[in-house]
Structure formats: C-alpha cells, structure tokens
mmCIF file with all atom_site columns, C-alpha atoms in Angstrom:
data_model
loop_
_atom_site.group_PDB
_atom_site.id
_atom_site.type_symbol
_atom_site.label_atom_id
_atom_site.label_alt_id
_atom_site.label_comp_id
_atom_site.label_asym_id
_atom_site.label_entity_id
_atom_site.label_seq_id
_atom_site.pdbx_PDB_ins_code
_atom_site.Cartn_x
_atom_site.Cartn_y
_atom_site.Cartn_z
_atom_site.occupancy
_atom_site.B_iso_or_equiv
_atom_site.pdbx_formal_charge
_atom_site.auth_seq_id
_atom_site.auth_comp_id
_atom_site.auth_asym_id
_atom_site.auth_atom_id
_atom_site.pdbx_PDB_model_num
ATOM 1   C CA . UNK K 1 1   ? -34.021 -68.495  -69.199 1.00 62.00 ? 1   UNK K CA 1
ATOM 2   C CA . UNK K 1 2   ? -36.774 -69.910  -71.351 1.00 66.00 ? 2   UNK K CA 1
ATOM 3   C CA . UNK K 1 3   ? -39.921 -67.844  -71.520 1.00 91.00 ? 3   UNK K CA 1
ATOM 4   C CA . UNK K 1 4   ? -43.283 -67.754  -73.299 1.00 96.00 ? 4   UNK K CA 1
ATOM 5   C CA . UNK K 1 5   ? -45.052 -64.442  -73.805 1.00 96.00 ? 5   UNK K CA 1
ATOM 6   C CA . UNK K 1 6   ? -48.690 -64.030  -74.768 1.00 97.00 ? 6   UNK K CA 1
ATOM 7   C CA . UNK K 1 7   ? -49.382 -60.315  -74.937 1.00 95.00 ? 7   UNK K CA 1
ATOM 8   C CA . UNK K 1 8   ? -53.143 -60.455  -75.522 1.00 95.00 ? 8   UNK K CA 1
ATOM 9   C CA . UNK K 1 9   ? -55.051 -61.090  -72.277 1.00 94.00 ? 9   UNK K CA 1
ATOM 10  C CA . UNK K 1 10  ? -58.337 -61.061  -74.183 1.00 95.00 ? 10  UNK K CA 1
ATOM 11  C CA . UNK K 1 11  ? -59.455 -61.099  -77.816 1.00 95.00 ? 11  UNK K CA 1
ATOM 12  C CA . UNK K 1 12  ? -62.825 -60.676  -79.501 1.00 96.00 ? 12  UNK K CA 1
ATOM 13  C CA . UNK K 1 13  ? -63.670 -62.111  -82.919 1.00 97.00 ? 13  UNK K CA 1
ATOM 14  C CA . UNK K 1 14  ? -66.848 -62.247  -84.936 1.00 97.00 ? 14  UNK K CA 1
ATOM 15  C CA . UNK K 1 15  ? -68.208 -65.680  -85.687 1.00 97.00 ? 15  UNK K CA 1
ATOM 16  C CA . UNK K 1 16  ? -66.925 -67.071  -89.023 1.00 97.00 ? 16  UNK K CA 1
ATOM 17  C CA . UNK K 1 17  ? -63.965 -64.685  -89.105 1.00 97.00 ? 17  UNK K CA 1
ATOM 18  C CA . UNK K 1 18  ? -60.300 -65.613  -88.638 1.00 98.00 ? 18  UNK K CA 1
ATOM 19  C CA . UNK K 1 19  ? -58.295 -64.636  -85.561 1.00 98.00 ? 19  UNK K CA 1
ATOM 20  C CA . UNK K 1 20  ? -54.598 -64.684  -84.713 1.00 98.00 ? 20  UNK K CA 1
ATOM 21  C CA . UNK K 1 21  ? -53.370 -65.305  -81.178 1.00 98.00 ? 21  UNK K CA 1
ATOM 22  C CA . UNK K 1 22  ? -49.826 -64.124  -80.575 1.00 98.00 ? 22  UNK K CA 1
ATOM 23  C CA . UNK K 1 23  ? -47.020 -66.054  -78.911 1.00 98.00 ? 23  UNK K CA 1
ATOM 24  C CA . UNK K 1 24  ? -43.337 -65.263  -78.643 1.00 97.00 ? 24  UNK K CA 1
ATOM 25  C CA . UNK K 1 25  ? -40.750 -67.410  -76.975 1.00 96.00 ? 25  UNK K CA 1
ATOM 26  C CA . UNK K 1 26  ? -37.213 -67.191  -75.764 1.00 94.00 ? 26  UNK K CA 1
ATOM 27  C CA . UNK K 1 27  ? -34.792 -70.096  -75.622 1.00 90.00 ? 27  UNK K CA 1
ATOM 28  C CA . UNK K 1 28  ? -31.130 -70.765  -76.198 1.00 88.00 ? 28  UNK K CA 1
ATOM 29  C CA . UNK K 1 29  ? -31.773 -74.342  -77.309 1.00 86.00 ? 29  UNK K CA 1
ATOM 30  C CA . UNK K 1 30  ? -31.722 -75.295  -80.980 1.00 87.00 ? 30  UNK K CA 1
ATOM 31  C CA . UNK K 1 31  ? -34.141 -78.180  -80.478 1.00 85.00 ? 31  UNK K CA 1
ATOM 32  C CA . UNK K 1 32  ? -37.527 -77.458  -78.967 1.00 88.00 ? 32  UNK K CA 1
ATOM 33  C CA . UNK K 1 33  ? -41.222 -77.986  -79.533 1.00 89.00 ? 33  UNK K CA 1
ATOM 34  C CA . UNK K 1 34  ? -44.046 -75.474  -79.545 1.00 93.00 ? 34  UNK K CA 1
ATOM 35  C CA . UNK K 1 35  ? -47.641 -76.299  -78.643 1.00 93.00 ? 35  UNK K CA 1
ATOM 36  C CA . UNK K 1 36  ? -51.018 -74.641  -78.446 1.00 95.00 ? 36  UNK K CA 1
ATOM 37  C CA . UNK K 1 37  ? -53.718 -75.801  -76.060 1.00 95.00 ? 37  UNK K CA 1
ATOM 38  C CA . UNK K 1 38  ? -57.336 -74.773  -75.565 1.00 96.00 ? 38  UNK K CA 1
ATOM 39  C CA . UNK K 1 39  ? -58.850 -74.685  -72.094 1.00 95.00 ? 39  UNK K CA 1
ATOM 40  C CA . UNK K 1 40  ? -62.656 -74.273  -71.928 1.00 94.00 ? 40  UNK K CA 1
ATOM 41  C CA . UNK K 1 41  ? -64.321 -73.196  -68.708 1.00 90.00 ? 41  UNK K CA 1
ATOM 42  C CA . UNK K 1 42  ? -64.595 -76.870  -67.718 1.00 87.00 ? 42  UNK K CA 1
ATOM 43  C CA . UNK K 1 43  ? -60.836 -76.829  -67.118 1.00 88.00 ? 43  UNK K CA 1
ATOM 44  C CA . UNK K 1 44  ? -59.707 -79.612  -69.440 1.00 87.00 ? 44  UNK K CA 1
ATOM 45  C CA . UNK K 1 45  ? -56.607 -78.832  -71.503 1.00 91.00 ? 45  UNK K CA 1
ATOM 46  C CA . UNK K 1 46  ? -57.132 -79.759  -75.142 1.00 92.00 ? 46  UNK K CA 1
ATOM 47  C CA . UNK K 1 47  ? -54.137 -80.206  -77.457 1.00 91.00 ? 47  UNK K CA 1
ATOM 48  C CA . UNK K 1 48  ? -54.550 -78.243  -80.694 1.00 94.00 ? 48  UNK K CA 1
ATOM 49  C CA . UNK K 1 49  ? -51.330 -78.158  -82.671 1.00 93.00 ? 49  UNK K CA 1
ATOM 50  C CA . UNK K 1 50  ? -47.576 -78.840  -82.492 1.00 91.00 ? 50  UNK K CA 1
ATOM 51  C CA . UNK K 1 51  ? -44.558 -77.333  -84.272 1.00 92.00 ? 51  UNK K CA 1
ATOM 52  C CA . UNK K 1 52  ? -41.033 -78.680  -83.977 1.00 89.00 ? 52  UNK K CA 1
ATOM 53  C CA . UNK K 1 53  ? -38.127 -76.260  -84.161 1.00 90.00 ? 53  UNK K CA 1
ATOM 54  C CA . UNK K 1 54  ? -36.679 -78.102  -87.157 1.00 89.00 ? 54  UNK K CA 1
ATOM 55  C CA . UNK K 1 55  ? -39.966 -78.292  -89.050 1.00 89.00 ? 55  UNK K CA 1
ATOM 56  C CA . UNK K 1 56  ? -39.690 -76.158  -92.158 1.00 88.00 ? 56  UNK K CA 1
ATOM 57  C CA . UNK K 1 57  ? -43.376 -76.001  -92.898 1.00 93.00 ? 57  UNK K CA 1
ATOM 58  C CA . UNK K 1 58  ? -46.005 -74.420  -90.683 1.00 95.00 ? 58  UNK K CA 1
ATOM 59  C CA . UNK K 1 59  ? -48.166 -76.938  -88.855 1.00 94.00 ? 59  UNK K CA 1
ATOM 60  C CA . UNK K 1 60  ? -51.867 -77.166  -89.690 1.00 95.00 ? 60  UNK K CA 1
ATOM 61  C CA . UNK K 1 61  ? -54.674 -79.100  -88.015 1.00 94.00 ? 61  UNK K CA 1
ATOM 62  C CA . UNK K 1 62  ? -58.084 -78.494  -89.508 1.00 96.00 ? 62  UNK K CA 1
ATOM 63  C CA . UNK K 1 63  ? -59.086 -74.891  -88.746 1.00 97.00 ? 63  UNK K CA 1
ATOM 64  C CA . UNK K 1 64  ? -55.894 -74.334  -86.739 1.00 97.00 ? 64  UNK K CA 1
ATOM 65  C CA . UNK K 1 65  ? -52.574 -73.298  -88.206 1.00 97.00 ? 65  UNK K CA 1
ATOM 66  C CA . UNK K 1 66  ? -49.370 -72.224  -86.541 1.00 97.00 ? 66  UNK K CA 1
ATOM 67  C CA . UNK K 1 67  ? -47.502 -69.295  -88.071 1.00 96.00 ? 67  UNK K CA 1
ATOM 68  C CA . UNK K 1 68  ? -43.942 -70.224  -87.123 1.00 96.00 ? 68  UNK K CA 1
ATOM 69  C CA . UNK K 1 69  ? -41.307 -67.519  -87.612 1.00 96.00 ? 69  UNK K CA 1
ATOM 70  C CA . UNK K 1 70  ? -38.145 -68.942  -86.118 1.00 94.00 ? 70  UNK K CA 1
ATOM 71  C CA . UNK K 1 71  ? -35.910 -65.901  -86.572 1.00 93.00 ? 71  UNK K CA 1
ATOM 72  C CA . UNK K 1 72  ? -38.463 -63.745  -84.770 1.00 95.00 ? 72  UNK K CA 1
ATOM 73  C CA . UNK K 1 73  ? -39.121 -66.491  -82.206 1.00 95.00 ? 73  UNK K CA 1
ATOM 74  C CA . UNK K 1 74  ? -42.833 -66.299  -82.713 1.00 97.00 ? 74  UNK K CA 1
ATOM 75  C CA . UNK K 1 75  ? -45.429 -69.072  -82.963 1.00 97.00 ? 75  UNK K CA 1
ATOM 76  C CA . UNK K 1 76  ? -48.804 -67.454  -83.542 1.00 98.00 ? 76  UNK K CA 1
ATOM 77  C CA . UNK K 1 77  ? -51.984 -69.525  -83.668 1.00 98.00 ? 77  UNK K CA 1
ATOM 78  C CA . UNK K 1 78  ? -54.429 -68.773  -86.461 1.00 98.00 ? 78  UNK K CA 1
ATOM 79  C CA . UNK K 1 79  ? -58.005 -69.984  -86.102 1.00 98.00 ? 79  UNK K CA 1
ATOM 80  C CA . UNK K 1 80  ? -59.990 -69.764  -89.317 1.00 96.00 ? 80  UNK K CA 1
ATOM 81  C CA . UNK K 1 81  ? -63.779 -69.535  -89.532 1.00 96.00 ? 81  UNK K CA 1
ATOM 82  C CA . UNK K 1 82  ? -64.279 -68.983  -85.802 1.00 97.00 ? 82  UNK K CA 1
ATOM 83  C CA . UNK K 1 83  ? -67.138 -70.802  -84.111 1.00 97.00 ? 83  UNK K CA 1
ATOM 84  C CA . UNK K 1 84  ? -68.969 -69.994  -80.880 1.00 97.00 ? 84  UNK K CA 1
ATOM 85  C CA . UNK K 1 85  ? -67.434 -73.110  -79.348 1.00 96.00 ? 85  UNK K CA 1
ATOM 86  C CA . UNK K 1 86  ? -63.977 -71.620  -79.835 1.00 97.00 ? 86  UNK K CA 1
ATOM 87  C CA . UNK K 1 87  ? -64.588 -69.276  -76.900 1.00 97.00 ? 87  UNK K CA 1
ATOM 88  C CA . UNK K 1 88  ? -62.021 -70.401  -74.322 1.00 97.00 ? 88  UNK K CA 1
ATOM 89  C CA . UNK K 1 89  ? -58.553 -69.760  -72.907 1.00 97.00 ? 89  UNK K CA 1
ATOM 90  C CA . UNK K 1 90  ? -55.695 -70.515  -75.264 1.00 98.00 ? 90  UNK K CA 1
ATOM 91  C CA . UNK K 1 91  ? -52.213 -71.334  -74.043 1.00 97.00 ? 91  UNK K CA 1
ATOM 92  C CA . UNK K 1 92  ? -48.940 -71.376  -75.940 1.00 97.00 ? 92  UNK K CA 1
ATOM 93  C CA . UNK K 1 93  ? -46.309 -73.749  -74.549 1.00 94.00 ? 93  UNK K CA 1
ATOM 94  C CA . UNK K 1 94  ? -42.711 -74.707  -75.267 1.00 92.00 ? 94  UNK K CA 1
ATOM 95  C CA . UNK K 1 95  ? -40.847 -77.894  -74.467 1.00 86.00 ? 95  UNK K CA 1
ATOM 96  C CA . UNK K 1 96  ? -37.098 -78.030  -74.499 1.00 80.00 ? 96  UNK K CA 1
ATOM 97  C CA . UNK K 1 97  ? -34.433 -80.329  -73.189 1.00 75.00 ? 97  UNK K CA 1
ATOM 98  C CA . UNK K 1 98  ? -32.755 -83.595  -74.011 1.00 68.00 ? 98  UNK K CA 1
ATOM 99  C CA . UNK K 1 99  ? -32.703 -87.155  -72.743 1.00 63.00 ? 99  UNK K CA 1
ATOM 100 C CA . UNK K 1 100 ? -31.207 -85.849  -69.522 1.00 62.00 ? 100 UNK K CA 1
ATOM 101 C CA . UNK K 1 101 ? -34.250 -83.805  -68.740 1.00 69.00 ? 101 UNK K CA 1
ATOM 102 C CA . UNK K 1 102 ? -37.200 -81.977  -70.235 1.00 75.00 ? 102 UNK K CA 1
ATOM 103 C CA . UNK K 1 103 ? -39.184 -78.971  -69.220 1.00 80.00 ? 103 UNK K CA 1
ATOM 104 C CA . UNK K 1 104 ? -42.384 -77.491  -70.579 1.00 84.00 ? 104 UNK K CA 1
ATOM 105 C CA . UNK K 1 105 ? -43.403 -73.924  -69.887 1.00 90.00 ? 105 UNK K CA 1
ATOM 106 C CA . UNK K 1 106 ? -46.707 -72.221  -70.629 1.00 94.00 ? 106 UNK K CA 1
ATOM 107 C CA . UNK K 1 107 ? -47.623 -68.646  -71.353 1.00 95.00 ? 107 UNK K CA 1
ATOM 108 C CA . UNK K 1 108 ? -50.193 -66.723  -69.331 1.00 95.00 ? 108 UNK K CA 1
ATOM 109 C CA . UNK K 1 109 ? -52.882 -67.412  -71.897 1.00 96.00 ? 109 UNK K CA 1
ATOM 110 C CA . UNK K 1 110 ? -55.273 -65.455  -74.100 1.00 97.00 ? 110 UNK K CA 1
ATOM 111 C CA . UNK K 1 111 ? -59.013 -65.532  -73.506 1.00 97.00 ? 111 UNK K CA 1
ATOM 112 C CA . UNK K 1 112 ? -60.891 -65.636  -76.812 1.00 98.00 ? 112 UNK K CA 1
ATOM 113 C CA . UNK K 1 113 ? -64.481 -64.472  -77.069 1.00 97.00 ? 113 UNK K CA 1
ATOM 114 C CA . UNK K 1 114 ? -66.387 -65.369  -80.238 1.00 97.00 ? 114 UNK K CA 1
ATOM 115 C CA . UNK K 1 115 ? -69.371 -63.107  -80.929 1.00 96.00 ? 115 UNK K CA 1
ATOM 116 C CA . UNK K 1 116 ? -72.475 -64.283  -82.769 1.00 94.00 ? 116 UNK K CA 1
ATOM 117 C CA . UNK V 2 1   ? -59.351 -95.828  -75.839 1.00 62.00 ? 1   UNK V CA 1
ATOM 118 C CA . UNK V 2 2   ? -59.531 -94.137  -72.463 1.00 81.00 ? 2   UNK V CA 1
ATOM 119 C CA . UNK V 2 3   ? -57.806 -90.810  -72.086 1.00 92.00 ? 3   UNK V CA 1
ATOM 120 C CA . UNK V 2 4   ? -55.705 -89.666  -69.167 1.00 95.00 ? 4   UNK V CA 1
ATOM 121 C CA . UNK V 2 5   ? -57.522 -90.224  -65.902 1.00 96.00 ? 5   UNK V CA 1
ATOM 122 C CA . UNK V 2 6   ? -56.935 -88.460  -62.605 1.00 97.00 ? 6   UNK V CA 1
ATOM 123 C CA . UNK V 2 7   ? -58.240 -89.010  -59.117 1.00 96.00 ? 7   UNK V CA 1
ATOM 124 C CA . UNK V 2 8   ? -59.733 -87.557  -57.109 1.00 97.00 ? 8   UNK V CA 1
ATOM 125 C CA . UNK V 2 9   ? -61.533 -84.865  -59.103 1.00 95.00 ? 9   UNK V CA 1
ATOM 126 C CA . UNK V 2 10  ? -61.867 -82.543  -56.126 1.00 95.00 ? 10  UNK V CA 1
ATOM 127 C CA . UNK V 2 11  ? -60.147 -82.436  -52.751 1.00 96.00 ? 11  UNK V CA 1
ATOM 128 C CA . UNK V 2 12  ? -60.336 -80.212  -49.680 1.00 97.00 ? 12  UNK V CA 1
ATOM 129 C CA . UNK V 2 13  ? -57.473 -80.242  -47.188 1.00 97.00 ? 13  UNK V CA 1
ATOM 130 C CA . UNK V 2 14  ? -56.299 -78.059  -44.315 1.00 97.00 ? 14  UNK V CA 1
ATOM 131 C CA . UNK V 2 15  ? -52.925 -76.390  -43.927 1.00 97.00 ? 15  UNK V CA 1
ATOM 132 C CA . UNK V 2 16  ? -50.154 -78.728  -42.853 1.00 97.00 ? 16  UNK V CA 1
ATOM 133 C CA . UNK V 2 17  ? -51.804 -81.844  -44.198 1.00 97.00 ? 17  UNK V CA 1
ATOM 134 C CA . UNK V 2 18  ? -50.460 -84.181  -46.845 1.00 97.00 ? 18  UNK V CA 1
ATOM 135 C CA . UNK V 2 19  ? -52.122 -84.998  -50.172 1.00 98.00 ? 19  UNK V CA 1
ATOM 136 C CA . UNK V 2 20  ? -51.631 -87.675  -52.835 1.00 98.00 ? 20  UNK V CA 1
ATOM 137 C CA . UNK V 2 21  ? -52.931 -87.191  -56.355 1.00 98.00 ? 21  UNK V CA 1
ATOM 138 C CA . UNK V 2 22  ? -53.084 -90.006  -58.871 1.00 98.00 ? 22  UNK V CA 1
ATOM 139 C CA . UNK V 2 23  ? -52.801 -90.203  -62.637 1.00 98.00 ? 23  UNK V CA 1
ATOM 140 C CA . UNK V 2 24  ? -53.181 -92.986  -65.183 1.00 97.00 ? 24  UNK V CA 1
ATOM 141 C CA . UNK V 2 25  ? -51.750 -92.232  -68.630 1.00 95.00 ? 25  UNK V CA 1
ATOM 142 C CA . UNK V 2 26  ? -53.165 -93.152  -71.990 1.00 94.00 ? 26  UNK V CA 1
ATOM 143 C CA . UNK V 2 27  ? -52.508 -96.799  -72.794 1.00 93.00 ? 27  UNK V CA 1
ATOM 144 C CA . UNK V 2 28  ? -49.106 -97.108  -74.439 1.00 89.00 ? 28  UNK V CA 1
ATOM 145 C CA . UNK V 2 29  ? -47.822 -93.798  -73.094 1.00 90.00 ? 29  UNK V CA 1
ATOM 146 C CA . UNK V 2 30  ? -44.730 -94.098  -70.943 1.00 89.00 ? 30  UNK V CA 1
ATOM 147 C CA . UNK V 2 31  ? -44.180 -90.483  -69.924 1.00 89.00 ? 31  UNK V CA 1
ATOM 148 C CA . UNK V 2 32  ? -46.192 -88.557  -67.358 1.00 92.00 ? 32  UNK V CA 1
ATOM 149 C CA . UNK V 2 33  ? -45.885 -84.901  -66.428 1.00 93.00 ? 33  UNK V CA 1
ATOM 150 C CA . UNK V 2 34  ? -47.466 -82.925  -63.595 1.00 96.00 ? 34  UNK V CA 1
ATOM 151 C CA . UNK V 2 35  ? -48.511 -79.276  -63.653 1.00 96.00 ? 35  UNK V CA 1
ATOM 152 C CA . UNK V 2 36  ? -49.964 -76.835  -61.162 1.00 97.00 ? 36  UNK V CA 1
ATOM 153 C CA . UNK V 2 37  ? -52.430 -74.260  -62.468 1.00 96.00 ? 37  UNK V CA 1
ATOM 154 C CA . UNK V 2 38  ? -53.348 -71.487  -60.078 1.00 95.00 ? 38  UNK V CA 1
ATOM 155 C CA . UNK V 2 39  ? -56.579 -69.672  -60.927 1.00 91.00 ? 39  UNK V CA 1
ATOM 156 C CA . UNK V 2 40  ? -56.044 -67.130  -63.689 1.00 88.00 ? 40  UNK V CA 1
ATOM 157 C CA . UNK V 2 41  ? -52.581 -68.338  -64.669 1.00 91.00 ? 41  UNK V CA 1
ATOM 158 C CA . UNK V 2 42  ? -51.031 -70.779  -67.087 1.00 93.00 ? 42  UNK V CA 1
ATOM 159 C CA . UNK V 2 43  ? -49.936 -74.225  -65.904 1.00 94.00 ? 43  UNK V CA 1
ATOM 160 C CA . UNK V 2 44  ? -46.596 -74.428  -64.119 1.00 95.00 ? 44  UNK V CA 1
ATOM 161 C CA . UNK V 2 45  ? -44.427 -77.476  -64.764 1.00 92.00 ? 45  UNK V CA 1
ATOM 162 C CA . UNK V 2 46  ? -43.704 -79.588  -61.672 1.00 95.00 ? 46  UNK V CA 1
ATOM 163 C CA . UNK V 2 47  ? -42.266 -82.943  -62.791 1.00 91.00 ? 47  UNK V CA 1
ATOM 164 C CA . UNK V 2 48  ? -41.826 -85.218  -65.761 1.00 90.00 ? 48  UNK V CA 1
ATOM 165 C CA . UNK V 2 49  ? -41.325 -88.968  -65.439 1.00 91.00 ? 49  UNK V CA 1
ATOM 166 C CA . UNK V 2 50  ? -40.362 -91.461  -68.109 1.00 87.00 ? 50  UNK V CA 1
ATOM 167 C CA . UNK V 2 51  ? -39.803 -95.153  -67.562 1.00 86.00 ? 51  UNK V CA 1
ATOM 168 C CA . UNK V 2 52  ? -40.122 -94.589  -63.790 1.00 89.00 ? 52  UNK V CA 1
ATOM 169 C CA . UNK V 2 53  ? -37.290 -92.077  -63.721 1.00 90.00 ? 53  UNK V CA 1
ATOM 170 C CA . UNK V 2 54  ? -37.546 -88.343  -63.131 1.00 90.00 ? 54  UNK V CA 1
ATOM 171 C CA . UNK V 2 55  ? -36.599 -86.591  -66.364 1.00 87.00 ? 55  UNK V CA 1
ATOM 172 C CA . UNK V 2 56  ? -37.510 -83.023  -65.554 1.00 86.00 ? 56  UNK V CA 1
ATOM 173 C CA . UNK V 2 57  ? -38.251 -80.867  -62.525 1.00 88.00 ? 57  UNK V CA 1
ATOM 174 C CA . UNK V 2 58  ? -39.719 -77.403  -62.260 1.00 89.00 ? 58  UNK V CA 1
ATOM 175 C CA . UNK V 2 59  ? -39.094 -74.763  -59.655 1.00 91.00 ? 59  UNK V CA 1
ATOM 176 C CA . UNK V 2 60  ? -41.107 -76.237  -56.799 1.00 95.00 ? 60  UNK V CA 1
ATOM 177 C CA . UNK V 2 61  ? -40.059 -76.844  -53.180 1.00 97.00 ? 61  UNK V CA 1
ATOM 178 C CA . UNK V 2 62  ? -39.093 -80.244  -51.843 1.00 96.00 ? 62  UNK V CA 1
ATOM 179 C CA . UNK V 2 63  ? -42.565 -80.566  -50.331 1.00 97.00 ? 63  UNK V CA 1
ATOM 180 C CA . UNK V 2 64  ? -43.573 -81.708  -53.813 1.00 98.00 ? 64  UNK V CA 1
ATOM 181 C CA . UNK V 2 65  ? -42.544 -85.206  -54.842 1.00 97.00 ? 65  UNK V CA 1
ATOM 182 C CA . UNK V 2 66  ? -43.721 -87.746  -57.361 1.00 97.00 ? 66  UNK V CA 1
ATOM 183 C CA . UNK V 2 67  ? -43.141 -91.248  -58.577 1.00 96.00 ? 67  UNK V CA 1
ATOM 184 C CA . UNK V 2 68  ? -44.061 -93.436  -61.518 1.00 96.00 ? 68  UNK V CA 1
ATOM 185 C CA . UNK V 2 69  ? -45.037 -97.066  -61.206 1.00 96.00 ? 69  UNK V CA 1
ATOM 186 C CA . UNK V 2 70  ? -44.241 -100.055 -63.477 1.00 95.00 ? 70  UNK V CA 1
ATOM 187 C CA . UNK V 2 71  ? -47.651 -99.671  -65.166 1.00 94.00 ? 71  UNK V CA 1
ATOM 188 C CA . UNK V 2 72  ? -46.671 -96.031  -65.924 1.00 95.00 ? 72  UNK V CA 1
ATOM 189 C CA . UNK V 2 73  ? -49.276 -94.543  -63.600 1.00 97.00 ? 73  UNK V CA 1
ATOM 190 C CA . UNK V 2 74  ? -48.030 -91.802  -61.336 1.00 97.00 ? 74  UNK V CA 1
ATOM 191 C CA . UNK V 2 75  ? -48.587 -90.167  -57.967 1.00 98.00 ? 75  UNK V CA 1
ATOM 192 C CA . UNK V 2 76  ? -47.922 -86.578  -56.962 1.00 98.00 ? 76  UNK V CA 1
ATOM 193 C CA . UNK V 2 77  ? -47.398 -86.011  -53.259 1.00 98.00 ? 77  UNK V CA 1
ATOM 194 C CA . UNK V 2 78  ? -47.489 -82.669  -51.505 1.00 98.00 ? 78  UNK V CA 1
ATOM 195 C CA . UNK V 2 79  ? -46.483 -82.396  -47.843 1.00 97.00 ? 79  UNK V CA 1
ATOM 196 C CA . UNK V 2 80  ? -47.145 -79.636  -45.339 1.00 97.00 ? 80  UNK V CA 1
ATOM 197 C CA . UNK V 2 81  ? -49.840 -78.025  -47.467 1.00 98.00 ? 81  UNK V CA 1
ATOM 198 C CA . UNK V 2 82  ? -49.986 -74.249  -47.691 1.00 97.00 ? 82  UNK V CA 1
ATOM 199 C CA . UNK V 2 83  ? -52.914 -72.058  -48.713 1.00 97.00 ? 83  UNK V CA 1
ATOM 200 C CA . UNK V 2 84  ? -50.975 -71.230  -51.876 1.00 96.00 ? 84  UNK V CA 1
ATOM 201 C CA . UNK V 2 85  ? -51.043 -74.863  -52.941 1.00 97.00 ? 85  UNK V CA 1
ATOM 202 C CA . UNK V 2 86  ? -54.724 -74.442  -53.809 1.00 97.00 ? 86  UNK V CA 1
ATOM 203 C CA . UNK V 2 87  ? -54.851 -75.029  -57.553 1.00 97.00 ? 87  UNK V CA 1
ATOM 204 C CA . UNK V 2 88  ? -55.855 -77.301  -60.394 1.00 96.00 ? 88  UNK V CA 1
ATOM 205 C CA . UNK V 2 89  ? -53.287 -80.092  -60.682 1.00 97.00 ? 89  UNK V CA 1
ATOM 206 C CA . UNK V 2 90  ? -52.998 -81.418  -64.199 1.00 96.00 ? 90  UNK V CA 1
ATOM 207 C CA . UNK V 2 91  ? -51.426 -84.637  -65.349 1.00 96.00 ? 91  UNK V CA 1
ATOM 208 C CA . UNK V 2 92  ? -50.339 -85.130  -68.948 1.00 93.00 ? 92  UNK V CA 1
ATOM 209 C CA . UNK V 2 93  ? -49.119 -88.213  -70.740 1.00 91.00 ? 93  UNK V CA 1
ATOM 210 C CA . UNK V 2 94  ? -47.094 -88.695  -73.894 1.00 86.00 ? 94  UNK V CA 1
ATOM 211 C CA . UNK V 2 95  ? -45.561 -91.693  -75.643 1.00 80.00 ? 95  UNK V CA 1
ATOM 212 C CA . UNK V 2 96  ? -42.065 -90.338  -75.200 1.00 71.00 ? 96  UNK V CA 1
ATOM 213 C CA . UNK V 2 97  ? -40.730 -87.283  -73.415 1.00 63.00 ? 97  UNK V CA 1
ATOM 214 C CA . UNK V 2 98  ? -38.799 -85.871  -76.339 1.00 62.00 ? 98  UNK V CA 1
ATOM 215 C CA . UNK V 2 99  ? -39.999 -83.182  -78.643 1.00 49.00 ? 99  UNK V CA 1
ATOM 216 C CA . UNK V 2 100 ? -41.465 -84.391  -81.883 1.00 52.00 ? 100 UNK V CA 1
ATOM 217 C CA . UNK V 2 101 ? -42.840 -87.408  -80.123 1.00 46.00 ? 101 UNK V CA 1
ATOM 218 C CA . UNK V 2 102 ? -43.705 -85.464  -77.013 1.00 58.00 ? 102 UNK V CA 1
ATOM 219 C CA . UNK V 2 103 ? -47.183 -84.155  -77.702 1.00 78.00 ? 103 UNK V CA 1
ATOM 220 C CA . UNK V 2 104 ? -48.885 -84.240  -74.345 1.00 84.00 ? 104 UNK V CA 1
ATOM 221 C CA . UNK V 2 105 ? -52.483 -85.123  -73.652 1.00 89.00 ? 105 UNK V CA 1
ATOM 222 C CA . UNK V 2 106 ? -53.965 -83.807  -70.432 1.00 92.00 ? 106 UNK V CA 1
ATOM 223 C CA . UNK V 2 107 ? -56.298 -85.325  -67.915 1.00 94.00 ? 107 UNK V CA 1
ATOM 224 C CA . UNK V 2 108 ? -59.289 -83.465  -66.435 1.00 93.00 ? 108 UNK V CA 1
ATOM 225 C CA . UNK V 2 109 ? -57.263 -82.378  -63.404 1.00 95.00 ? 109 UNK V CA 1
ATOM 226 C CA . UNK V 2 110 ? -57.688 -82.502  -59.640 1.00 96.00 ? 110 UNK V CA 1
ATOM 227 C CA . UNK V 2 111 ? -58.967 -79.345  -57.958 1.00 96.00 ? 111 UNK V CA 1
ATOM 228 C CA . UNK V 2 112 ? -57.267 -78.966  -54.595 1.00 97.00 ? 112 UNK V CA 1
ATOM 229 C CA . UNK V 2 113 ? -58.508 -76.469  -52.049 1.00 97.00 ? 113 UNK V CA 1
ATOM 230 C CA . UNK V 2 114 ? -56.395 -75.856  -48.959 1.00 97.00 ? 114 UNK V CA 1
ATOM 231 C CA . UNK V 2 115 ? -58.197 -74.188  -46.053 1.00 96.00 ? 115 UNK V CA 1
#
C-alpha cells in the first residue's frame, strides 16, 4: 500500500541557514507525483513544490528545492536561507493513479521552528 | 483571480446530525478533492471529482458522500455525525486530476466541531 513517511516530528533551524525536511514514500506505481505543502497556524495549506516521477531534474521554486532520489524513494525538501515566516508545519504528499481513479496521501508532517 | 473558497468557515453540530460543506474551485479548474484533517495529523483523502464524476475515494465510511456540479463547485455531505468527525475539512482544486497537471491548491477549510 502507498505510504508517506516523515520521520522528523519537529525541526529547529537558525534564521538564514538551510534546512532539509525528510520524506520517504512507498508505491508500486511507476507514475506518481510528489508534493510539499506548508501549513501555518492559520490552517491554510500552501503549495510549495511538485516533482513528477518521470522528471529527471530536481524541482526548484525560489528558496525551495526538492531532492528527489527515486531509487531510494525519497523526496526531501530543502529550504535555503530560512526566514522567521518559514515556521510552520510542512507536509509531504504523493498522488498516484490513472484516469480510472486518483488518490493523494499525506505524511504526518514536520513542524519547523526558525530561530532568530 | 479568486482562490478556492469554502463555506462555512466554522460549524458546530451535535452527534447524529447531518452536515453539508461547500467548495468553489479556482476559475478554470475542473477537479475538486476533499480531505479531512484531524488535529495534529496530516490530511486524509476523502474524495476526488473531475467533470462531475468521482475519480478517487479514500477509506471513509458511506456516511461520507460528495458531488460536483456543472459549474465544478462541490458539496461534501456527512450523515449521522460522530464525535470523531470533528476536524478541519479541506477542499482542493486542480485543472486536471492527473499528475503533472494535478498540482492542487487548497481552500481555507471548514472547521467542524461535533458535540
């Protein structure tokens, strides 16, 4: 069965430093998509970055990059130059399926604390 | 352009009652998904709809149902509410349900409290 694992319940990082949030996944599908979302205390879910299973290059979006290692089934999020506003919950998610049906599953999340 | 909108923002119900949650996707988006997020956990997938047809279903009881309208808005219905149904219900829209084109954008959610 498909599964997303985020092993870090909480992470601390100093402002302006880089931080890596871990995510591993398990699927038997060849075609799938991987996502990272940020959820501040307000509750909104903010899309950060997407990686397709067939994409050969790692995705980047501004200060966010996704370290995609397909053979190891990992999709770690790297945030460079952390800012105080980055303090939030971060969720890794995977979508798999085909035109007959799709399913998206989320990990348990990692709470990031950015220290001044 | 307006983002995903959900109504109501907050709701209090008692056990056994019925609830209807509403979602309007981003203009041009034809796929809507529903998620339940219990406090302290990640979102759990409930349904995905595309072009008014159910395209995906999570592991939820039949008390949960949904539908999508011709304007691509959607309703999530929950019957016979239980205390455990208390959660943040998130709606997400995307242009197309498939991966690659399936980046989802979430609404602010509806906070349901069942007493």
